[in-house]
XYZ file of C-alpha atoms in Angstrom:
618
model
C 57.169 64.154 -9.501
C 53.805 65.722 -9.402
C 54.252 69.472 -9.201
C 51.685 72.415 -9.634
C 50.660 72.262 -13.158
C 51.015 74.023 -14.444
C 54.528 75.819 -14.293
C 55.787 73.089 -16.642
C 52.912 71.465 -18.361
C 54.241 70.062 -21.529
C 53.023 72.305 -24.292
C 53.567 71.332 -28.001
C 54.330 73.754 -30.656
C 51.638 75.776 -31.945
C 50.549 78.817 -33.922
C 48.621 81.801 -32.878
C 45.343 82.793 -34.239
C 45.378 83.776 -37.875
C 43.038 83.995 -40.941
C 42.109 80.969 -42.953
C 44.131 80.430 -46.021
C 42.658 79.683 -49.476
C 44.667 77.340 -51.498
C 43.736 76.650 -55.115
C 44.264 72.756 -54.714
C 43.083 72.411 -51.285
C 40.419 74.807 -50.730
C 39.832 76.982 -47.612
C 42.335 75.750 -44.850
C 41.073 76.866 -41.549
C 43.184 78.629 -38.849
C 42.153 78.466 -35.058
C 41.249 81.323 -32.879
C 43.228 81.608 -29.603
C 40.782 84.357 -28.709
C 38.755 81.579 -27.060
C 41.301 81.692 -24.506
C 42.310 85.335 -24.277
C 41.826 88.220 -26.837
C 45.611 88.992 -26.749
C 48.643 88.644 -24.771
C 48.451 92.409 -23.647
C 44.357 91.985 -23.060
C 42.744 93.167 -19.896
C 41.383 89.750 -19.485
C 44.890 88.083 -19.342
C 46.142 90.543 -16.999
C 43.274 89.996 -14.601
C 43.765 86.378 -14.599
C 47.344 86.711 -13.735
C 46.629 88.974 -10.799
C 43.718 86.679 -9.910
C 46.009 83.450 -9.838
C 48.621 85.380 -7.804
C 46.021 86.238 -5.256
C 44.529 82.780 -5.157
C 48.004 81.166 -4.835
C 48.951 83.039 -1.923
C 45.611 82.728 -0.305
C 45.894 79.135 -0.852
C 49.204 78.754 0.699
C 48.242 80.914 3.727
C 45.078 78.884 4.172
C 46.513 75.192 3.941
C 50.365 75.183 4.363
C 51.073 73.089 7.543
C 47.475 72.032 8.193
C 46.874 69.145 5.848
C 47.225 66.489 8.545
C 44.667 68.480 10.563
C 42.474 68.651 7.496
C 42.472 64.923 7.079
C 40.584 64.591 10.292
C 37.746 66.650 9.114
C 34.895 66.382 6.948
C 33.489 69.123 4.908
C 34.459 72.569 5.613
C 38.268 72.738 6.096
C 38.882 69.186 5.103
C 40.994 67.722 2.410
C 38.104 67.578 0.020
C 37.684 71.426 0.215
C 41.726 71.902 -0.229
C 41.576 69.594 -3.169
C 38.618 71.492 -4.898
C 40.520 74.897 -4.341
C 43.828 73.312 -5.748
C 42.050 72.027 -8.697
C 40.613 75.374 -9.474
C 44.063 76.888 -9.241
C 45.663 74.085 -11.395
C 42.968 75.033 -14.200
C 43.588 78.872 -14.112
C 47.298 78.391 -14.158
C 47.178 75.759 -17.005
C 44.945 78.312 -19.064
C 47.393 80.982 -18.677
C 50.363 78.777 -19.542
C 48.808 77.145 -22.602
C 47.889 80.623 -24.011
C 51.474 81.774 -23.536
C 52.969 78.592 -25.054
C 50.662 78.641 -28.118
C 51.391 82.529 -28.684
C 55.139 81.862 -28.503
C 55.279 78.779 -30.615
C 53.292 80.694 -33.409
C 56.619 82.440 -34.052
C 59.745 81.781 -31.874
C 61.586 84.129 -33.660
C 59.600 87.166 -32.724
C 61.117 88.718 -29.726
C 57.941 89.834 -28.329
C 56.480 86.229 -28.224
C 59.887 85.121 -26.771
C 59.567 87.788 -23.885
C 55.879 87.006 -23.264
C 56.408 83.169 -23.101
C 59.566 83.692 -20.876
C 57.800 86.196 -18.440
C 54.643 83.937 -18.052
C 56.781 80.896 -17.540
C 58.841 82.577 -14.729
C 55.429 83.979 -13.213
C 53.842 80.585 -13.120
C 56.850 79.036 -11.671
C 56.948 81.652 -8.947
C 53.323 81.005 -8.366
C 53.803 77.268 -8.235
C 56.456 77.366 -5.816
C 53.750 78.702 -3.337
C 51.674 75.530 -4.092
C 54.473 73.252 -4.124
C 53.908 72.335 -0.658
C 50.393 70.959 -1.052
C 51.541 67.653 -2.821
C 54.426 67.060 -0.802
C 52.573 67.664 2.623
C 49.590 65.573 1.299
C 51.964 62.886 0.822
C 53.221 63.100 4.456
C 49.602 62.394 5.857
C 49.873 58.933 7.301
C 48.384 56.332 4.911
C 45.670 55.216 7.438
C 44.542 58.615 7.951
C 44.190 59.370 4.319
C 42.298 56.144 3.621
C 39.865 57.094 6.412
C 39.654 60.579 5.292
C 38.787 59.329 1.834
C 36.105 56.849 3.061
C 34.442 59.264 5.445
C 34.539 62.569 3.251
C 32.590 62.261 -0.249
C 34.333 65.350 -1.273
C 37.936 63.858 -0.633
C 36.804 60.510 -1.898
C 35.988 62.106 -5.140
C 39.625 62.769 -5.650
C 40.682 59.116 -4.684
C 42.429 58.237 -7.846
C 44.466 61.465 -7.723
C 45.538 60.919 -4.274
C 46.274 57.155 -4.694
C 48.347 58.232 -7.909
C 50.205 60.872 -6.020
C 51.249 58.572 -3.365
C 53.182 56.457 -5.927
C 55.646 59.303 -6.101
C 56.354 59.237 -2.393
C 59.349 57.171 -2.514
C 60.890 59.661 -4.945
C 59.685 62.809 -3.092
C 62.519 65.150 -1.760
C 62.750 67.455 1.255
C 60.457 70.692 0.536
C 63.302 73.177 0.048
C 65.111 70.926 -2.328
C 61.908 70.431 -4.297
C 61.444 74.263 -4.380
C 65.118 74.637 -5.646
C 64.447 71.907 -8.611
C 61.238 73.692 -9.570
C 62.805 77.238 -9.631
C 66.113 76.049 -11.223
C 64.136 74.229 -14.135
C 63.529 77.681 -15.867
C 67.224 78.108 -16.262
C 68.123 74.256 -16.899
C 65.829 71.894 -18.675
C 63.329 74.599 -19.784
C 65.933 76.826 -21.153
C 67.514 74.138 -23.374
C 63.958 73.018 -24.417
C 63.496 76.710 -25.662
C 66.939 76.781 -27.227
C 66.165 73.661 -29.118
C 62.767 75.006 -30.383
C 64.075 78.511 -31.285
C 67.032 76.860 -33.035
C 64.908 74.391 -35.011
C 62.498 77.342 -36.100
C 65.390 79.205 -37.467
C 66.895 76.259 -39.811
C 66.521 76.403 -43.318
C 67.299 73.743 -45.824
C 68.432 74.792 -49.285
C 67.142 72.783 -52.260
C 67.607 73.885 -55.668
C 68.687 77.312 -54.508
C 65.534 77.773 -52.457
C 65.658 77.987 -48.675
C 62.682 76.492 -46.775
C 61.745 75.340 -43.163
C 61.843 71.747 -42.015
C 58.347 70.714 -42.550
C 58.433 71.337 -46.265
C 61.774 69.655 -46.804
C 60.771 66.560 -44.648
C 57.820 66.333 -46.934
C 59.726 66.245 -49.994
C 60.782 62.642 -48.782
C 57.445 61.542 -49.802
C 57.673 62.813 -53.410
C 57.629 60.116 -56.079
C 60.694 61.631 -58.016
C 63.967 59.917 -56.628
C 65.930 62.905 -57.339
C 63.659 65.301 -55.326
C 64.130 62.777 -52.464
C 67.881 62.794 -52.843
C 68.034 66.389 -53.050
C 65.956 66.935 -49.770
C 67.952 64.228 -47.812
C 71.110 65.968 -48.788
C 69.777 69.306 -47.943
C 68.799 68.177 -44.293
C 71.946 66.275 -43.735
C 73.945 69.393 -44.589
C 71.778 71.742 -42.347
C 71.787 69.179 -39.459
C 75.597 68.724 -39.908
C 76.178 72.591 -39.768
C 74.260 72.870 -36.392
C 75.584 69.778 -34.692
C 77.326 71.777 -31.950
C 74.311 73.278 -30.468
C 72.234 69.890 -30.792
C 75.213 68.097 -29.200
C 75.201 70.427 -26.339
C 71.571 70.395 -25.842
C 71.424 66.477 -25.869
C 74.336 66.427 -23.424
C 73.027 69.080 -21.075
C 69.445 67.486 -20.856
C 70.758 63.898 -20.414
C 72.871 65.135 -17.539
C 70.303 67.354 -15.937
C 67.919 64.218 -15.867
C 70.741 62.045 -14.422
C 71.090 64.542 -11.628
C 67.436 64.569 -11.024
C 67.122 60.759 -11.207
C 70.085 60.308 -8.883
C 68.706 62.624 -6.197
C 65.293 61.050 -6.450
C 66.623 57.286 -6.191
C 65.212 56.178 -9.651
C 67.105 52.810 -10.505
C 66.792 52.809 -14.185
C 67.141 55.729 -16.733
C 63.505 55.295 -17.901
C 62.009 54.668 -14.554
C 60.846 58.212 -14.033
C 58.926 58.106 -17.411
C 57.299 54.754 -16.369
C 56.299 56.397 -13.183
C 54.636 59.215 -14.887
C 52.799 56.820 -17.320
C 51.908 54.690 -14.536
C 53.106 51.602 -16.307
C 55.224 48.891 -15.046
C 59.038 48.550 -16.309
C 58.510 44.985 -17.052
C 55.589 45.730 -19.333
C 57.655 48.146 -21.209
C 60.479 45.790 -21.417
C 58.386 43.086 -22.759
C 56.932 45.493 -25.395
C 60.547 46.711 -26.353
C 61.711 43.064 -26.757
C 58.625 41.839 -28.766
C 59.043 44.506 -31.119
C 62.783 44.025 -31.529
C 62.157 40.282 -32.033
C 59.726 41.242 -34.834
C 62.173 43.470 -36.767
C 62.719 40.687 -39.210
C 59.127 39.856 -39.747
C 57.979 43.512 -39.966
C 60.444 46.162 -41.188
C 63.013 43.970 -42.669
C 60.591 41.980 -44.784
C 58.542 44.898 -45.704
C 61.468 47.225 -47.133
C 62.967 44.260 -49.097
C 59.593 44.048 -50.746
C 59.481 47.637 -51.182
C 62.983 47.872 -52.632
C 61.828 45.343 -55.265
C 58.572 47.282 -56.142
C 60.710 50.198 -56.810
C 63.226 48.413 -58.743
C 65.999 48.503 -56.548
C 68.459 46.120 -54.834
C 68.564 48.429 -51.621
C 66.394 51.622 -50.754
C 68.422 54.644 -49.793
C 67.559 55.787 -46.364
C 65.664 58.635 -48.122
C 63.512 56.286 -49.945
C 62.042 54.960 -46.787
C 58.587 56.705 -47.155
C 58.673 57.167 -50.873
C 55.257 56.448 -52.488
C 54.688 53.528 -54.619
C 54.135 53.883 -58.341
C 50.510 52.915 -57.606
C 49.914 55.763 -55.144
C 47.358 58.237 -56.504
C 49.175 61.744 -57.044
C 45.961 63.983 -56.870
C 45.722 66.091 -53.954
C 42.874 65.736 -51.451
C 40.984 68.764 -50.853
C 40.401 69.947 -47.198
C 36.804 69.439 -47.459
C 37.241 65.979 -48.635
C 39.493 65.361 -45.726
C 37.029 66.466 -43.290
C 34.144 64.339 -44.987
C 36.484 61.344 -44.905
C 37.215 61.440 -41.132
C 34.037 62.462 -39.628
C 32.211 59.857 -41.866
C 34.602 57.134 -40.584
C 34.004 58.501 -36.795
C 30.217 58.506 -37.449
C 30.004 54.997 -38.742
C 31.661 53.938 -35.508
C 29.543 56.235 -33.216
C 27.771 59.202 -34.018
C 28.822 61.079 -30.718
C 32.426 60.671 -31.993
C 31.680 62.427 -35.152
C 29.816 65.107 -33.386
C 32.674 65.892 -31.044
C 35.159 65.839 -33.835
C 32.839 67.937 -35.809
C 33.033 70.788 -33.277
C 36.836 71.238 -33.981
C 35.884 72.326 -37.636
C 32.793 74.377 -36.693
C 34.269 76.135 -33.864
C 37.636 76.823 -35.209
C 39.871 74.692 -33.007
C 42.042 73.469 -35.875
C 44.980 75.153 -37.618
C 45.730 73.546 -40.973
C 47.712 75.724 -43.403
C 51.399 75.334 -43.778
C 53.265 78.844 -43.449
C 56.500 80.440 -42.466
C 57.255 80.177 -38.705
C 54.642 77.485 -38.156
C 55.716 74.480 -36.128
C 56.384 71.408 -38.068
C 54.360 68.193 -37.489
C 51.138 67.863 -35.840
C 49.511 67.650 -32.446
C 46.440 68.125 -30.230
C 46.837 70.183 -26.973
C 44.265 69.688 -24.409
C 44.533 73.143 -22.637
C 42.421 72.569 -19.667
C 38.795 71.320 -19.045
C 37.420 74.815 -18.471
C 38.425 75.605 -22.144
C 38.701 73.311 -25.133
C 41.671 71.452 -26.909
C 43.265 72.740 -29.982
C 44.539 70.606 -33.175
C 47.369 71.492 -35.351
C 48.284 69.928 -38.650
C 50.410 70.892 -41.616
C 47.897 69.868 -44.348
C 49.426 69.582 -47.954
C 46.610 67.326 -49.257
C 48.371 63.983 -49.226
C 46.771 60.668 -48.023
C 48.943 60.652 -45.012
C 47.856 64.194 -44.102
C 44.146 62.727 -44.021
C 45.385 60.049 -41.593
C 47.370 62.668 -39.546
C 44.189 64.524 -39.287
C 42.216 61.559 -38.256
C 45.043 60.768 -35.588
C 44.924 64.203 -34.142
C 41.277 64.385 -34.045
C 41.348 61.052 -32.119
C 43.469 62.952 -29.241
C 41.071 65.847 -29.495
C 37.734 63.737 -28.871
C 39.683 61.819 -25.976
C 40.528 65.184 -24.409
C 37.103 66.542 -24.597
C 35.664 63.235 -23.298
C 38.404 62.958 -20.438
C 37.779 66.692 -19.453
C 34.758 65.575 -17.386
C 37.232 64.362 -14.842
C 38.360 67.678 -13.977
C 41.770 69.332 -14.311
C 43.579 66.843 -11.860
C 42.360 63.689 -13.090
C 41.710 64.397 -16.885
C 45.415 63.936 -18.008
C 45.663 60.246 -19.623
C 49.203 58.553 -19.003
C 51.073 58.511 -22.284
C 50.656 54.883 -22.697
C 46.766 55.396 -23.061
C 47.060 58.756 -24.670
C 47.614 57.192 -27.924
C 44.661 55.115 -27.814
C 42.091 57.106 -29.468
C 44.210 58.745 -32.035
C 45.616 55.453 -33.341
C 41.972 54.058 -33.295
C 40.565 56.968 -35.082
C 43.235 56.531 -37.665
C 42.608 52.752 -37.882
C 38.864 53.737 -38.423
C 39.512 56.084 -41.329
C 41.978 53.672 -42.967
C 39.573 50.885 -42.721
C 36.822 52.990 -44.329
C 38.861 53.944 -47.046
C 40.172 50.663 -47.815
C 36.685 49.202 -47.866
C 35.729 51.545 -50.736
C 38.925 51.069 -52.694
C 38.315 48.224 -55.354
C 40.942 49.058 -57.553
C 44.006 46.429 -56.948
C 46.763 48.864 -57.581
C 45.151 51.652 -55.269
C 44.472 49.044 -52.623
C 48.068 47.803 -52.644
C 49.382 51.600 -52.472
C 46.868 52.216 -49.314
C 47.885 48.991 -47.497
C 51.547 49.731 -48.126
C 51.199 53.302 -46.863
C 49.395 51.933 -43.657
C 51.942 49.307 -43.176
C 54.729 52.008 -43.169
C 52.957 54.220 -40.803
C 52.511 51.186 -38.399
C 56.409 50.408 -38.691
C 56.885 54.103 -38.293
C 54.881 54.013 -35.106
C 55.948 50.688 -33.603
C 59.433 49.709 -34.964
C 60.816 53.158 -35.546
C 59.522 54.406 -32.047
C 61.028 51.445 -30.119
C 64.433 51.954 -32.230
C 64.082 55.665 -30.769
C 63.595 54.316 -27.287
C 66.634 52.063 -27.549
C 68.572 55.063 -28.785
C 67.751 57.190 -26.030
C 68.599 54.487 -23.795
C 72.260 54.217 -25.318
C 72.545 58.002 -25.106
C 71.464 58.422 -21.390
C 73.672 55.366 -20.385
C 76.659 56.488 -21.930
C 76.226 60.086 -20.801
C 76.775 58.763 -17.318
C 80.522 58.058 -18.135
C 81.001 61.497 -19.496
C 80.105 64.104 -22.402
C 79.484 62.597 -25.560
C 80.683 63.986 -29.017
C 78.396 64.465 -31.744
C 80.162 61.511 -33.574
C 79.477 59.310 -30.586
C 75.850 59.977 -30.528
C 75.754 59.530 -34.420
C 77.369 56.133 -33.886
C 74.481 55.136 -31.473
C 71.899 56.553 -33.781
C 73.260 54.507 -36.613
C 73.553 51.192 -34.558
C 69.894 51.146 -33.632
C 68.556 52.520 -36.992
C 70.690 49.522 -38.782
C 69.168 47.006 -36.727
C 65.702 48.236 -36.935
C 65.642 49.047 -40.611
C 67.331 46.050 -41.766
C 69.462 44.999 -44.674
C 67.079 46.434 -47.315
C 67.996 50.026 -46.562
C 71.202 51.380 -47.323
C 72.179 53.842 -44.383
C 74.872 56.077 -46.136
C 76.970 59.265 -45.235
C 74.607 62.014 -43.850
C 71.925 60.072 -41.871
C 74.247 59.886 -38.649
C 73.076 63.672 -38.034
C 69.332 62.679 -38.189
C 68.920 62.346 -34.477
C 69.077 65.919 -34.039
C 65.430 67.069 -35.246
C 63.664 64.560 -33.178
C 61.554 66.798 -30.546
C 60.502 64.140 -28.156
C 64.180 63.309 -27.127
C 64.279 66.904 -26.058
C 60.772 67.786 -24.546
C 59.886 64.277 -23.176
C 62.651 61.687 -22.757
C 61.498 58.307 -23.229
C 58.236 59.362 -24.547
C 58.468 57.498 -27.816
C 57.545 53.962 -26.400
C 54.084 55.299 -25.811
C 53.653 55.234 -29.596
C 54.414 51.606 -29.836
C 52.517 50.801 -26.887
C 49.347 52.658 -28.185
C 49.461 51.235 -31.712
C 49.867 47.450 -30.421
C 47.115 48.210 -27.888
C 44.712 49.452 -30.524
C 45.503 46.803 -32.882
C 44.401 44.346 -30.089
C 41.485 46.588 -29.348
C 40.435 46.745 -33.030
C 40.450 42.976 -33.334
C 37.798 42.794 -30.453
C 35.999 45.467 -32.414
C 36.158 43.270 -35.674
C 34.734 40.463 -34.057
C 31.450 42.400 -33.190
C 31.882 42.221 -29.459
C 28.672 43.336 -27.870
C 28.639 46.722 -26.170
C 32.137 47.631 -27.420
C 31.359 51.384 -28.390
C 29.905 51.940 -25.004
C 33.030 50.190 -23.302
C 35.457 52.219 -25.576
C 33.873 55.604 -24.556
C 33.990 54.840 -20.756
C 37.765 54.124 -21.465
C 38.205 57.616 -23.028
C 36.045 59.363 -20.291
C 38.173 57.792 -17.582
C 41.204 60.082 -18.201
C 43.892 59.397 -15.534
C 41.564 57.732 -12.979
C 42.290 54.075 -13.880
C 45.323 51.943 -14.535
C 45.704 50.501 -17.830
C 44.913 46.994 -16.557
C 41.537 48.116 -15.267
C 40.777 49.894 -18.364
C 41.472 47.070 -20.651
C 39.835 44.231 -18.599
C 36.293 44.983 -20.088
C 37.686 44.013 -23.596
C 39.424 41.013 -22.281
C 42.806 42.335 -22.753
C 45.744 42.301 -20.358
C 49.003 44.128 -21.192
C 51.028 42.297 -18.586
C 50.446 39.076 -20.550
C 53.704 38.451 -22.580
C 51.549 37.390 -25.511
C 49.336 40.472 -25.617
C 52.191 42.333 -27.680
C 52.467 39.548 -30.070
C 48.686 39.885 -30.857
C 49.225 43.452 -31.624
C 52.185 43.043 -33.905
C 50.443 40.308 -35.646
C 47.956 42.700 -37.273
C 50.913 44.479 -38.806
C 52.355 41.109 -40.181
C 48.861 40.246 -41.435
C 48.749 43.414 -43.597
C 52.172 42.539 -45.098
C 50.909 39.204 -45.904
C 47.964 40.879 -47.752
C 50.348 42.918 -49.589
C 52.644 39.904 -50.358
C 49.386 38.055 -51.954
C 48.418 40.863 -53.810
C 51.818 41.142 -55.385
C 51.462 37.547 -56.387
C 47.919 37.706 -57.668
């Protein structure tokens, strides 16, 4: 359901402002400055905006509650357009406050002061949002004909037509006002609380390798080391620590699955993933077709590739910890940060100078946090914040080729967020299915630029293999994750699940998707525990496969030198959440509802595997 922003805007892990880090091998690694939002959590500016948000929220409720049907009959002053403009300004303000609190908290979740700040701000935003909750609910009770007439008659209201039309899709699942308020306020002590427990638990975990205790990100990175014994030790450390914390992760998973089942049941969703499909504005049969196409392609993609890789590494079967091991041909030299920057911006610039100019601002204006450091969140993300501010990008840069691809990916998100920001706070947010478009496209541009420069056969093989692995991780692995979530949420309806039962479900989908060339041995049954998407955004994961296959098809159109492609591509990004995927893809001659659409996207992965096989024979 659409609620006022801002209380529960999904905020990924992040770090606070900090000094850049000079690394002997990587050069100067930048840290971002959150002071672009507020100078500090105890600053006068932050306190003043909290007070302003409270005053405006109460005034908005007093002015508009119970009066929207009457407002729909007016044009100009006192009309729906005026109400929406005020609501959007509030959404932006609350989103800015919530983003700053979240980014500060996730800089170090073990810091009690950060935890208190985040908790207090979230509680305050939830309270303020309860005064705004009426707006979407009451707006949806305005008669359809009256609302259509209002948007046709009043340009101010008509400006928000995409948001209003989108909102009304939630109408069948909307509850009575008091129940909606209860759901909103109780979320702080239900889903949000268990999300926080997961984050704090994960941040505290340490994995011991050769007597040294280290955080998750560094340990996961060891799975990409060339020495087999290093990968084996890292896997053992991961399995041991995950196993020691199974009780809390099992509790979190059971609680959140039950919480979702209760919400879905009250709202009347038929399928366990329907609420996510609704949020993504994508039809269930489109997602089902994607999942079926990927599953059908397992033998041609992951099964085939991992069998080839086992042969290259001189093994009958890969251990599960060898899945992302580098090939012997992979260059071992670390890539300095300055080279990574040049590589990505050059690839972006060759496609469209405007794209490189926007991405360059992330470097020049300190919107990126790059170093690995204790307490920093693992992984990578781009967080849009709000249109009145700017996005932030986080990476954990260690100088490997994959880190360059990750930088290209997240900067693609950042460019998308900057361009979509022109739609305003209510309409800038892109559904998850399209949110991966710019990121995967940016990654593909960078990969193709690097591949074109690589003439050495061995290096080319290593690059192709790494790209195939990344695509398998994005498509095959994420659909396997989606199937795992479906099994967990379905089984949870019959009662609480033990850690062993969840582990069995995990192994069943992993074995099916990875294939016979990978040996799944003891210890891997606990690796479901660290995937944050299962906790923060149930059924989010299929969006990665959707985005990858979509971009593969888009890139094929680009490769055919289609006239006006760049302009159409920028229009797609600028649209934000104002258009359905069918409308956005039509200018490119693509249709995600066509069953053959997914086959086209998957065929690009298959063609790269064919190229690898040909290189191997040559």
